[in-house]
Amino acid sequence: VNEIKGVIPALVTTFDMDENFDEKRMRALVDHLIGKGVDGLYLTGSTGEGFLMTPQERMKVVEVVVDQVNGRIPLIAHVGAIGTKISIDLAKQAASAGVDAISSVPPFYWKFGADDVFNYYKDITGSTDLPMIVYNIALAGLVGFEQVKRFSTIEGVAGVKYTATSHFEVMRMKEEIGNDFLVYSGCDEMAMSGLSFGADGLIGSFYNLMPELFIAINKAMAERDLKTAEEKQRIANIIIMHATQKNYVAIMKRALSWMGVDGGYCRRPFSNFGASEEAVLKDEFRLLRD
Ligand code: NAY
């Protein structure tokens, strides 16, 4: 698991216009991202619309990506679900498919108590030999520092995907939990900040669309070249700020198609762009570029 560092796109899942998983598009996108030099992929998470798929469909995506990657880069499968039993099934399948790590948001909706959430991680992590990356994100309800620290006592919990803006806690986790507790910074617009506080890598949406910029940021931060990192982050953030005003996953999928690798469409209730809306979108991005 110590090998899983660097820039890791939270891979979009490619659906066709009728919302079916599009295996051909998925395989092409995986090859495209590997060609760009990404360090790993994070599957069926938020950006991957994991919660809009049945467990069987999620398993299919994992199998297809594992097959296409064929060991070239490490893979983390998000297996989070509202129930432990469903997550365990997903975790076991991901393990037998051949991923390198699993990850999960805490169980949501019912506002489970701290012990229930702890047991959720314990049960899922114990169900396979794979390392678990806890996924802390406001969408599922952020868990606090002390709780993350408690999860880290579970054998197999290897790190956290930290999609929160309080980056001082990245440093604190490294100090109080241990330097080998992996921390992935999850806010793309703050990539250089996360890395400066000691994050081991970046997992996020926009690395599907502009991996080069973040690979450059990651390299610059490792070399303590703040000027370059800042320049690249500034460019990336113009795109991120624009895209996040609308359904940015659908935007990334369309924008990828302009680059010759069609990301397909989103599943409802996420909205998509019709042909005329897409033309407007393309013009907006042209203006941003110029
Ligand atoms: C995932 O599992 O898809 C993620 O990594 C999610 C991380 C993203 N956060 C959210 C709320 O979706 O990449 C970020 C985010 O899209 C980006 O920072 C822009 O705000």
PDB file of C-alpha atoms and ligand atoms in Angstrom:
ATOM      1  CA  VAL A   1       0.000   0.000   0.000  1.00  0.00           C
ATOM      2  CA  ASN A   2       2.983   2.280   0.506  1.00  0.00           C
ATOM      3  CA  GLU A   3       3.337   2.238  -3.254  1.00  0.00           C
ATOM      4  CA  ILE A   4       0.007   3.994  -3.762  1.00  0.00           C
ATOM      5  CA  LYS A   5       1.050   7.611  -3.866  1.00  0.00           C
ATOM      6  CA  GLY A   6       0.954  10.521  -6.273  1.00  0.00           C
ATOM      7  CA  VAL A   7      -1.901  11.635  -8.515  1.00  0.00           C
ATOM      8  CA  ILE A   8      -4.890   9.313  -8.457  1.00  0.00           C
ATOM      9  CA  PRO A   9      -8.018  10.203 -10.441  1.00  0.00           C
ATOM     10  CA  ALA A  10     -11.328   9.298  -8.785  1.00  0.00           C
ATOM     11  CA  LEU A  11     -12.282   7.661 -12.050  1.00  0.00           C
ATOM     12  CA  VAL A  12     -15.567   8.674 -13.683  1.00  0.00           C
ATOM     13  CA  THR A  13     -17.751   5.742 -14.682  1.00  0.00           C
ATOM     14  CA  THR A  14     -18.623   5.877 -18.360  1.00  0.00           C
ATOM     15  CA  PHE A  15     -22.331   5.457 -19.077  1.00  0.00           C
ATOM     16  CA  ASP A  16     -23.961   5.701 -22.475  1.00  0.00           C
ATOM     17  CA  MET A  17     -26.939   7.986 -23.132  1.00  0.00           C
ATOM     18  CA  ASP A  18     -29.296   5.272 -21.877  1.00  0.00           C
ATOM     19  CA  GLU A  19     -27.391   5.068 -18.581  1.00  0.00           C
ATOM     20  CA  ASN A  20     -25.819   1.686 -19.311  1.00  0.00           C
ATOM     21  CA  PHE A  21     -22.215   1.080 -18.296  1.00  0.00           C
ATOM     22  CA  ASP A  22     -20.130   1.574 -21.415  1.00  0.00           C
ATOM     23  CA  GLU A  23     -17.244  -0.836 -21.166  1.00  0.00           C
ATOM     24  CA  LYS A  24     -15.571   0.301 -24.361  1.00  0.00           C
ATOM     25  CA  ARG A  25     -15.430   3.928 -23.247  1.00  0.00           C
ATOM     26  CA  MET A  26     -14.189   2.824 -19.820  1.00  0.00           C
ATOM     27  CA  ARG A  27     -11.289   0.865 -21.251  1.00  0.00           C
ATOM     28  CA  ALA A  28     -10.299   3.739 -23.540  1.00  0.00           C
ATOM     29  CA  LEU A  29     -10.357   6.253 -20.680  1.00  0.00           C
ATOM     30  CA  VAL A  30      -8.235   3.999 -18.479  1.00  0.00           C
ATOM     31  CA  ASP A  31      -5.609   3.719 -21.221  1.00  0.00           C
ATOM     32  CA  HIS A  32      -5.723   7.474 -21.803  1.00  0.00           C
ATOM     33  CA  LEU A  33      -5.095   8.240 -18.113  1.00  0.00           C
ATOM     34  CA  ILE A  34      -2.290   5.713 -17.813  1.00  0.00           C
ATOM     35  CA  GLY A  35      -0.767   7.277 -20.926  1.00  0.00           C
ATOM     36  CA  LYS A  36      -0.864  10.651 -19.181  1.00  0.00           C
ATOM     37  CA  GLY A  37       1.131   9.210 -16.308  1.00  0.00           C
ATOM     38  CA  VAL A  38      -1.339   8.948 -13.408  1.00  0.00           C
ATOM     39  CA  ASP A  39      -0.092   6.972 -10.405  1.00  0.00           C
ATOM     40  CA  GLY A  40      -3.239   4.980  -9.674  1.00  0.00           C
ATOM     41  CA  LEU A  41      -7.021   4.988  -9.973  1.00  0.00           C
ATOM     42  CA  TYR A  42      -9.814   5.210  -7.394  1.00  0.00           C
ATOM     43  CA  LEU A  43     -12.933   3.344  -8.551  1.00  0.00           C
ATOM     44  CA  THR A  44     -16.681   3.764  -8.002  1.00  0.00           C
ATOM     45  CA  GLY A  45     -16.379   6.620  -5.520  1.00  0.00           C
ATOM     46  CA  SER A  46     -18.334   9.876  -5.570  1.00  0.00           C
ATOM     47  CA  THR A  47     -17.031  10.968  -8.949  1.00  0.00           C
ATOM     48  CA  GLY A  48     -17.545   7.414 -10.168  1.00  0.00           C
ATOM     49  CA  GLU A  49     -21.271   7.647  -9.263  1.00  0.00           C
ATOM     50  CA  GLY A  50     -20.867   4.535  -7.132  1.00  0.00           C
ATOM     51  CA  PHE A  51     -24.057   5.128  -5.181  1.00  0.00           C
ATOM     52  CA  LEU A  52     -26.096   5.265  -8.384  1.00  0.00           C
ATOM     53  CA  MET A  53     -25.150   1.707  -9.283  1.00  0.00           C
ATOM     54  CA  THR A  54     -26.264  -1.685  -8.062  1.00  0.00           C
ATOM     55  CA  PRO A  55     -23.588  -3.748  -6.285  1.00  0.00           C
ATOM     56  CA  GLN A  56     -23.420  -6.015  -9.371  1.00  0.00           C
ATOM     57  CA  GLU A  57     -22.778  -3.040 -11.619  1.00  0.00           C
ATOM     58  CA  ARG A  58     -20.081  -1.718  -9.301  1.00  0.00           C
ATOM     59  CA  MET A  59     -18.406  -5.106  -9.360  1.00  0.00           C
ATOM     60  CA  LYS A  60     -18.524  -5.111 -13.139  1.00  0.00           C
ATOM     61  CA  VAL A  61     -16.782  -1.711 -13.312  1.00  0.00           C
ATOM     62  CA  VAL A  62     -14.063  -2.952 -10.950  1.00  0.00           C
ATOM     63  CA  GLU A  63     -13.545  -6.122 -12.998  1.00  0.00           C
ATOM     64  CA  VAL A  64     -13.324  -4.242 -16.290  1.00  0.00           C
ATOM     65  CA  VAL A  65     -10.851  -1.694 -14.938  1.00  0.00           C
ATOM     66  CA  VAL A  66      -8.659  -4.337 -13.278  1.00  0.00           C
ATOM     67  CA  ASP A  67      -8.596  -6.220 -16.562  1.00  0.00           C
ATOM     68  CA  GLN A  68      -7.737  -3.143 -18.601  1.00  0.00           C
ATOM     69  CA  VAL A  69      -5.070  -1.874 -16.209  1.00  0.00           C
ATOM     70  CA  ASN A  70      -3.455  -5.305 -16.123  1.00  0.00           C
ATOM     71  CA  GLY A  71      -1.133  -4.412 -13.247  1.00  0.00           C
ATOM     72  CA  ARG A  72       0.250  -1.222 -14.788  1.00  0.00           C
ATOM     73  CA  ILE A  73      -0.823   1.016 -11.873  1.00  0.00           C
ATOM     74  CA  PRO A  74      -2.341   0.365  -8.433  1.00  0.00           C
ATOM     75  CA  LEU A  75      -6.116   0.448  -7.923  1.00  0.00           C
ATOM     76  CA  ILE A  76      -8.260   1.400  -4.957  1.00  0.00           C
ATOM     77  CA  ALA A  77     -11.899   0.271  -5.055  1.00  0.00           C
ATOM     78  CA  HIS A  78     -14.435   2.272  -3.105  1.00  0.00           C
ATOM     79  CA  VAL A  79     -16.732  -0.324  -1.520  1.00  0.00           C
ATOM     80  CA  GLY A  80     -18.747   1.985   0.707  1.00  0.00           C
ATOM     81  CA  ALA A  81     -22.443   1.275   1.045  1.00  0.00           C
ATOM     82  CA  ILE A  82     -25.097   2.027   3.572  1.00  0.00           C
ATOM     83  CA  GLY A  83     -24.953  -1.483   5.010  1.00  0.00           C
ATOM     84  CA  THR A  84     -21.971  -3.483   6.233  1.00  0.00           C
ATOM     85  CA  LYS A  85     -23.087  -6.650   4.486  1.00  0.00           C
ATOM     86  CA  ILE A  86     -23.259  -4.963   1.084  1.00  0.00           C
ATOM     87  CA  SER A  87     -19.827  -3.392   1.611  1.00  0.00           C
ATOM     88  CA  ILE A  88     -18.329  -6.722   2.618  1.00  0.00           C
ATOM     89  CA  ASP A  89     -19.649  -8.336  -0.567  1.00  0.00           C
ATOM     90  CA  LEU A  90     -18.152  -5.504  -2.603  1.00  0.00           C
ATOM     91  CA  ALA A  91     -14.858  -5.709  -0.701  1.00  0.00           C
ATOM     92  CA  LYS A  92     -14.543  -9.465  -1.204  1.00  0.00           C
ATOM     93  CA  GLN A  93     -15.300  -9.155  -4.880  1.00  0.00           C
ATOM     94  CA  ALA A  94     -12.802  -6.293  -5.281  1.00  0.00           C
ATOM     95  CA  ALA A  95     -10.169  -8.423  -3.546  1.00  0.00           C
ATOM     96  CA  SER A  96     -10.759 -11.400  -5.799  1.00  0.00           C
ATOM     97  CA  ALA A  97     -10.808  -9.128  -8.865  1.00  0.00           C
ATOM     98  CA  GLY A  98      -7.305  -8.036  -7.872  1.00  0.00           C
ATOM     99  CA  VAL A  99      -7.370  -4.432  -6.620  1.00  0.00           C
ATOM    100  CA  ASP A 100      -4.625  -3.189  -4.295  1.00  0.00           C
ATOM    101  CA  ALA A 101      -6.726  -1.489  -1.626  1.00  0.00           C
ATOM    102  CA  ILE A 102     -10.299  -0.814  -0.641  1.00  0.00           C
ATOM    103  CA  SER A 103     -11.853   2.372   0.644  1.00  0.00           C
ATOM    104  CA  SER A 104     -15.161   3.395   2.139  1.00  0.00           C
ATOM    105  CA  VAL A 105     -17.165   6.366   3.298  1.00  0.00           C
ATOM    106  CA  PRO A 106     -18.749   5.877   6.718  1.00  0.00           C
ATOM    107  CA  PRO A 107     -22.306   4.513   6.631  1.00  0.00           C
ATOM    108  CA  PHE A 108     -24.655   7.443   6.097  1.00  0.00           C
ATOM    109  CA  TYR A 109     -28.327   8.477   6.213  1.00  0.00           C
ATOM    110  CA  TRP A 110     -29.213   7.129   9.680  1.00  0.00           C
ATOM    111  CA  LYS A 111     -26.530   9.045  11.519  1.00  0.00           C
ATOM    112  CA  PHE A 112     -25.003   5.970  13.106  1.00  0.00           C
ATOM    113  CA  GLY A 113     -23.232   6.344  16.437  1.00  0.00           C
ATOM    114  CA  ALA A 114     -19.434   6.402  16.736  1.00  0.00           C
ATOM    115  CA  ASP A 115     -19.217   2.733  17.809  1.00  0.00           C
ATOM    116  CA  ASP A 116     -21.403   1.600  14.917  1.00  0.00           C
ATOM    117  CA  VAL A 117     -19.182   3.423  12.440  1.00  0.00           C
ATOM    118  CA  PHE A 118     -16.063   1.980  14.094  1.00  0.00           C
ATOM    119  CA  ASN A 119     -17.533  -1.510  13.803  1.00  0.00           C
ATOM    120  CA  TYR A 120     -18.446  -0.896  10.176  1.00  0.00           C
ATOM    121  CA  TYR A 121     -14.783  -0.242   9.353  1.00  0.00           C
ATOM    122  CA  LYS A 122     -13.643  -3.133  11.526  1.00  0.00           C
ATOM    123  CA  ASP A 123     -15.999  -5.601   9.855  1.00  0.00           C
ATOM    124  CA  ILE A 124     -15.244  -4.542   6.285  1.00  0.00           C
ATOM    125  CA  THR A 125     -11.497  -4.301   6.817  1.00  0.00           C
ATOM    126  CA  GLY A 126     -11.479  -7.710   8.499  1.00  0.00           C
ATOM    127  CA  SER A 127     -13.305  -9.293   5.571  1.00  0.00           C
ATOM    128  CA  THR A 128     -10.296  -9.177   3.203  1.00  0.00           C
ATOM    129  CA  ASP A 129      -6.504  -8.929   3.420  1.00  0.00           C
ATOM    130  CA  LEU A 130      -6.516  -5.622   1.567  1.00  0.00           C
ATOM    131  CA  PRO A 131      -5.562  -2.331   3.202  1.00  0.00           C
ATOM    132  CA  MET A 132      -8.484   0.015   3.908  1.00  0.00           C
ATOM    133  CA  ILE A 133      -8.394   3.715   3.126  1.00  0.00           C
ATOM    134  CA  VAL A 134     -11.057   5.493   5.183  1.00  0.00           C
ATOM    135  CA  TYR A 135     -12.890   8.048   3.042  1.00  0.00           C
ATOM    136  CA  ASN A 136     -13.663  11.216   4.943  1.00  0.00           C
ATOM    137  CA  ILE A 137     -15.947  13.519   2.982  1.00  0.00           C
ATOM    138  CA  ALA A 138     -18.607  16.062   3.917  1.00  0.00           C
ATOM    139  CA  LEU A 139     -21.118  14.444   1.519  1.00  0.00           C
ATOM    140  CA  ALA A 140     -21.269  11.427   3.852  1.00  0.00           C
ATOM    141  CA  GLY A 141     -20.746  13.480   7.041  1.00  0.00           C
ATOM    142  CA  LEU A 142     -17.195  14.271   8.086  1.00  0.00           C
ATOM    143  CA  VAL A 143     -15.771  12.210  10.908  1.00  0.00           C
ATOM    144  CA  GLY A 144     -13.530  14.062  13.341  1.00  0.00           C
ATOM    145  CA  PHE A 145      -9.825  13.735  13.991  1.00  0.00           C
ATOM    146  CA  GLU A 146     -10.235  11.555  17.098  1.00  0.00           C
ATOM    147  CA  GLN A 147     -12.485   9.168  15.220  1.00  0.00           C
ATOM    148  CA  VAL A 148      -9.999   8.796  12.357  1.00  0.00           C
ATOM    149  CA  LYS A 149      -7.353   8.126  14.975  1.00  0.00           C
ATOM    150  CA  ARG A 150      -9.542   5.422  16.475  1.00  0.00           C
ATOM    151  CA  PHE A 151     -10.139   3.820  13.054  1.00  0.00           C
ATOM    152  CA  SER A 152      -6.367   3.695  12.580  1.00  0.00           C
ATOM    153  CA  THR A 153      -6.162   1.202  15.464  1.00  0.00           C
ATOM    154  CA  ILE A 154      -8.052  -1.348  13.352  1.00  0.00           C
ATOM    155  CA  GLU A 155      -5.648  -3.797  11.777  1.00  0.00           C
ATOM    156  CA  GLY A 156      -5.611  -3.174   8.038  1.00  0.00           C
ATOM    157  CA  VAL A 157      -6.667   0.466   8.141  1.00  0.00           C
ATOM    158  CA  ALA A 158      -3.780   2.029   6.267  1.00  0.00           C
ATOM    159  CA  GLY A 159      -4.799   5.603   5.667  1.00  0.00           C
ATOM    160  CA  VAL A 160      -7.441   8.164   4.929  1.00  0.00           C
ATOM    161  CA  LYS A 161      -8.700   9.934   1.874  1.00  0.00           C
ATOM    162  CA  TYR A 162      -9.172  13.322   3.385  1.00  0.00           C
ATOM    163  CA  THR A 163     -11.654  15.431   1.431  1.00  0.00           C
ATOM    164  CA  ALA A 164     -11.746  18.276   3.920  1.00  0.00           C
ATOM    165  CA  THR A 165     -10.175  21.701   3.914  1.00  0.00           C
ATOM    166  CA  SER A 166      -8.660  21.612   7.413  1.00  0.00           C
ATOM    167  CA  HIS A 167      -5.225  20.662   6.190  1.00  0.00           C
ATOM    168  CA  PHE A 168      -3.496  21.265   9.506  1.00  0.00           C
ATOM    169  CA  GLU A 169      -5.018  17.920  10.460  1.00  0.00           C
ATOM    170  CA  VAL A 170      -2.993  16.200   7.720  1.00  0.00           C
ATOM    171  CA  MET A 171       0.141  17.189   9.598  1.00  0.00           C
ATOM    172  CA  ARG A 172      -1.437  16.214  12.901  1.00  0.00           C
ATOM    173  CA  MET A 173      -2.395  12.753  11.596  1.00  0.00           C
ATOM    174  CA  LYS A 174       1.180  12.185  10.475  1.00  0.00           C
ATOM    175  CA  GLU A 175       2.432  13.203  13.906  1.00  0.00           C
ATOM    176  CA  GLU A 176      -0.122  11.489  16.125  1.00  0.00           C
ATOM    177  CA  ILE A 177      -1.039   8.392  14.115  1.00  0.00           C
ATOM    178  CA  GLY A 178       2.282   7.854  12.417  1.00  0.00           C
ATOM    179  CA  ASN A 179       4.165   8.962   9.363  1.00  0.00           C
ATOM    180  CA  ASP A 180       3.296   5.758   7.530  1.00  0.00           C
ATOM    181  CA  PHE A 181      -0.449   6.373   7.919  1.00  0.00           C
ATOM    182  CA  LEU A 182      -1.286   7.366   4.361  1.00  0.00           C
ATOM    183  CA  VAL A 183      -3.140  10.591   3.797  1.00  0.00           C
ATOM    184  CA  TYR A 184      -4.609  11.484   0.424  1.00  0.00           C
ATOM    185  CA  SER A 185      -5.710  15.032  -0.070  1.00  0.00           C
ATOM    186  CA  GLY A 186      -9.162  15.117  -1.643  1.00  0.00           C
ATOM    187  CA  CYS A 187      -9.797  18.771  -2.499  1.00  0.00           C
ATOM    188  CA  ASP A 188      -8.404  19.284  -5.991  1.00  0.00           C
ATOM    189  CA  GLU A 189      -8.504  23.066  -5.697  1.00  0.00           C
ATOM    190  CA  MET A 190      -6.204  22.769  -2.657  1.00  0.00           C
ATOM    191  CA  ALA A 191      -3.827  20.119  -3.962  1.00  0.00           C
ATOM    192  CA  MET A 192      -0.668  22.085  -3.265  1.00  0.00           C
ATOM    193  CA  SER A 193      -1.885  22.909   0.203  1.00  0.00           C
ATOM    194  CA  GLY A 194      -2.610  19.269   1.059  1.00  0.00           C
ATOM    195  CA  LEU A 195       0.800  18.232  -0.198  1.00  0.00           C
ATOM    196  CA  SER A 196       2.536  21.011   1.701  1.00  0.00           C
ATOM    197  CA  PHE A 197       1.004  19.731   4.938  1.00  0.00           C
ATOM    198  CA  GLY A 198       2.371  16.278   4.241  1.00  0.00           C
ATOM    199  CA  ALA A 199      -0.227  14.401   2.169  1.00  0.00           C
ATOM    200  CA  ASP A 200       1.156  11.337   0.380  1.00  0.00           C
ATOM    201  CA  GLY A 201      -1.003  11.741  -2.658  1.00  0.00           C
ATOM    202  CA  LEU A 202      -4.007  13.313  -4.307  1.00  0.00           C
ATOM    203  CA  ILE A 203      -7.292  11.556  -5.050  1.00  0.00           C
ATOM    204  CA  GLY A 204      -9.922  13.615  -6.826  1.00  0.00           C
ATOM    205  CA  SER A 205     -12.316  14.303  -9.650  1.00  0.00           C
ATOM    206  CA  PHE A 206     -10.411  16.716 -11.826  1.00  0.00           C
ATOM    207  CA  TYR A 207      -7.447  14.405 -12.321  1.00  0.00           C
ATOM    208  CA  ASN A 208      -9.666  12.674 -14.893  1.00  0.00           C
ATOM    209  CA  LEU A 209      -9.680  15.842 -16.934  1.00  0.00           C
ATOM    210  CA  MET A 210      -6.324  17.505 -16.357  1.00  0.00           C
ATOM    211  CA  PRO A 211      -3.918  14.977 -14.914  1.00  0.00           C
ATOM    212  CA  GLU A 212      -0.890  16.754 -16.389  1.00  0.00           C
ATOM    213  CA  LEU A 213      -1.429  19.861 -14.276  1.00  0.00           C
ATOM    214  CA  PHE A 214      -1.644  17.887 -11.056  1.00  0.00           C
ATOM    215  CA  ILE A 215       1.248  15.619 -11.917  1.00  0.00           C
ATOM    216  CA  ALA A 216       3.237  18.827 -12.377  1.00  0.00           C
ATOM    217  CA  ILE A 217       1.965  20.194  -9.043  1.00  0.00           C
ATOM    218  CA  ASN A 218       2.875  16.967  -7.270  1.00  0.00           C
ATOM    219  CA  LYS A 219       6.364  17.022  -8.751  1.00  0.00           C
ATOM    220  CA  ALA A 220       6.874  20.712  -8.030  1.00  0.00           C
ATOM    221  CA  MET A 221       5.785  20.286  -4.408  1.00  0.00           C
ATOM    222  CA  ALA A 222       8.170  17.352  -3.963  1.00  0.00           C
ATOM    223  CA  GLU A 223      10.935  19.631  -5.221  1.00  0.00           C
ATOM    224  CA  ARG A 224       9.681  22.507  -3.062  1.00  0.00           C
ATOM    225  CA  ASP A 225       9.197  24.561  -6.218  1.00  0.00           C
ATOM    226  CA  LEU A 226       6.308  26.668  -4.972  1.00  0.00           C
ATOM    227  CA  LYS A 227       6.336  29.003  -7.927  1.00  0.00           C
ATOM    228  CA  THR A 228       5.606  26.245 -10.440  1.00  0.00           C
ATOM    229  CA  ALA A 229       3.059  24.568  -8.161  1.00  0.00           C
ATOM    230  CA  GLU A 230       1.232  27.853  -7.689  1.00  0.00           C
ATOM    231  CA  GLU A 231       1.188  28.595 -11.421  1.00  0.00           C
ATOM    232  CA  LYS A 232      -0.344  25.207 -12.239  1.00  0.00           C
ATOM    233  CA  GLN A 233      -2.800  25.297  -9.347  1.00  0.00           C
ATOM    234  CA  ARG A 234      -3.992  28.718 -10.480  1.00  0.00           C
ATOM    235  CA  ILE A 235      -4.734  27.410 -13.991  1.00  0.00           C
ATOM    236  CA  ALA A 236      -6.441  24.282 -12.673  1.00  0.00           C
ATOM    237  CA  ASN A 237      -8.599  26.322 -10.336  1.00  0.00           C
ATOM    238  CA  ILE A 238      -9.971  28.502 -13.131  1.00  0.00           C
ATOM    239  CA  ILE A 239     -11.358  25.326 -14.711  1.00  0.00           C
ATOM    240  CA  ILE A 240     -12.500  23.817 -11.399  1.00  0.00           C
ATOM    241  CA  MET A 241     -14.302  26.984 -10.288  1.00  0.00           C
ATOM    242  CA  HIS A 242     -16.089  27.204 -13.604  1.00  0.00           C
ATOM    243  CA  ALA A 243     -17.004  23.530 -13.806  1.00  0.00           C
ATOM    244  CA  THR A 244     -18.266  23.249 -10.233  1.00  0.00           C
ATOM    245  CA  GLN A 245     -20.999  25.801 -10.947  1.00  0.00           C
ATOM    246  CA  LYS A 246     -22.807  22.999 -12.790  1.00  0.00           C
ATOM    247  CA  ASN A 247     -22.692  19.198 -12.794  1.00  0.00           C
ATOM    248  CA  TYR A 248     -18.958  18.937 -13.085  1.00  0.00           C
ATOM    249  CA  VAL A 249     -18.882  15.182 -13.568  1.00  0.00           C
ATOM    250  CA  ALA A 250     -21.032  15.547 -16.704  1.00  0.00           C
ATOM    251  CA  ILE A 251     -18.830  18.465 -17.776  1.00  0.00           C
ATOM    252  CA  MET A 252     -15.659  16.410 -17.403  1.00  0.00           C
ATOM    253  CA  LYS A 253     -17.194  13.578 -19.395  1.00  0.00           C
ATOM    254  CA  ARG A 254     -18.052  15.937 -22.268  1.00  0.00           C
ATOM    255  CA  ALA A 255     -14.747  17.790 -22.087  1.00  0.00           C
ATOM    256  CA  LEU A 256     -12.908  14.463 -22.275  1.00  0.00           C
ATOM    257  CA  SER A 257     -14.770  13.708 -25.497  1.00  0.00           C
ATOM    258  CA  TRP A 258     -13.423  16.971 -26.970  1.00  0.00           C
ATOM    259  CA  MET A 259      -9.982  15.577 -26.221  1.00  0.00           C
ATOM    260  CA  GLY A 260     -10.743  12.382 -28.121  1.00  0.00           C
ATOM    261  CA  VAL A 261     -11.598  10.131 -25.189  1.00  0.00           C
ATOM    262  CA  ASP A 262     -15.332  10.131 -24.587  1.00  0.00           C
ATOM    263  CA  GLY A 263     -16.307   9.927 -20.943  1.00  0.00           C
ATOM    264  CA  GLY A 264     -19.967   9.337 -21.831  1.00  0.00           C
ATOM    265  CA  TYR A 265     -22.839  10.616 -19.684  1.00  0.00           C
ATOM    266  CA  CYS A 266     -24.034  10.674 -16.073  1.00  0.00           C
ATOM    267  CA  ARG A 267     -26.811   8.701 -14.483  1.00  0.00           C
ATOM    268  CA  ARG A 268     -29.963  10.440 -13.376  1.00  0.00           C
ATOM    269  CA  PRO A 269     -30.770  12.330 -11.232  1.00  0.00           C
ATOM    270  CA  PHE A 270     -27.516  13.968 -12.375  1.00  0.00           C
ATOM    271  CA  SER A 271     -28.186  16.086 -15.422  1.00  0.00           C
ATOM    272  CA  ASN A 272     -26.350  15.934 -18.722  1.00  0.00           C
ATOM    273  CA  PHE A 273     -25.682  18.401 -21.502  1.00  0.00           C
ATOM    274  CA  GLY A 274     -27.675  18.249 -24.724  1.00  0.00           C
ATOM    275  CA  ALA A 275     -25.946  19.087 -28.007  1.00  0.00           C
ATOM    276  CA  SER A 276     -26.693  22.821 -27.916  1.00  0.00           C
ATOM    277  CA  GLU A 277     -25.788  23.138 -24.225  1.00  0.00           C
ATOM    278  CA  GLU A 278     -22.593  21.285 -24.927  1.00  0.00           C
ATOM    279  CA  ALA A 279     -21.698  23.777 -27.660  1.00  0.00           C
ATOM    280  CA  VAL A 280     -22.177  26.652 -25.183  1.00  0.00           C
ATOM    281  CA  LEU A 281     -20.045  24.833 -22.648  1.00  0.00           C
ATOM    282  CA  LYS A 282     -17.297  24.330 -25.169  1.00  0.00           C
ATOM    283  CA  ASP A 283     -17.302  28.044 -26.012  1.00  0.00           C
ATOM    284  CA  GLU A 284     -17.088  28.935 -22.330  1.00  0.00           C
ATOM    285  CA  PHE A 285     -14.041  26.728 -21.915  1.00  0.00           C
ATOM    286  CA  ARG A 286     -12.467  28.208 -25.030  1.00  0.00           C
ATOM    287  CA  LEU A 287     -12.834  31.656 -23.494  1.00  0.00           C
ATOM    288  CA  LEU A 288     -11.295  30.451 -20.239  1.00  0.00           C
ATOM    289  CA  ARG A 289      -8.356  29.034 -22.145  1.00  0.00           C
ATOM    290  CA  ASP A 290      -7.782  32.273 -24.077  1.00  0.00           C
TER     291      ASP A 290
HETATM  292  C1  NAY B   1     -14.368  10.754  -5.239  1.00  0.00           C
HETATM  293  O1  NAY B   1     -14.495   9.752  -4.560  1.00  0.00           O
HETATM  294  O2  NAY B   1     -14.906  10.878  -6.305  1.00  0.00           O
HETATM  295  C2  NAY B   1     -13.558  11.888  -4.780  1.00  0.00           C
HETATM  296  O3  NAY B   1     -12.379  11.800  -4.708  1.00  0.00           O
HETATM  297  C3  NAY B   1     -14.240  13.112  -4.459  1.00  0.00           C
HETATM  298  C4  NAY B   1     -13.344  14.302  -4.293  1.00  0.00           C
HETATM  299  C5  NAY B   1     -14.098  15.470  -4.809  1.00  0.00           C
HETATM  300  N1  NAY B   1     -15.035  15.983  -3.858  1.00  0.00           N
HETATM  301  C6  NAY B   1     -16.349  15.949  -4.043  1.00  0.00           C
HETATM  302  C7  NAY B   1     -17.187  16.629  -3.034  1.00  0.00           C
HETATM  303  O4  NAY B   1     -16.840  15.404  -4.985  1.00  0.00           O
HETATM  304  O5  NAY B   1     -12.281  16.050  -6.169  1.00  0.00           O
HETATM  305  C8  NAY B   1     -13.145  16.559  -5.191  1.00  0.00           C
HETATM  306  C9  NAY B   1     -13.903  17.730  -5.756  1.00  0.00           C
HETATM  307  O6  NAY B   1     -14.673  17.335  -6.861  1.00  0.00           O
HETATM  308  C10 NAY B   1     -12.977  18.845  -6.211  1.00  0.00           C
HETATM  309  O7  NAY B   1     -12.119  19.196  -5.182  1.00  0.00           O
HETATM  310  C11 NAY B   1     -13.751  20.069  -6.686  1.00  0.00           C
HETATM  311  O8  NAY B   1     -14.399  20.682  -5.619  1.00  0.00           O
END
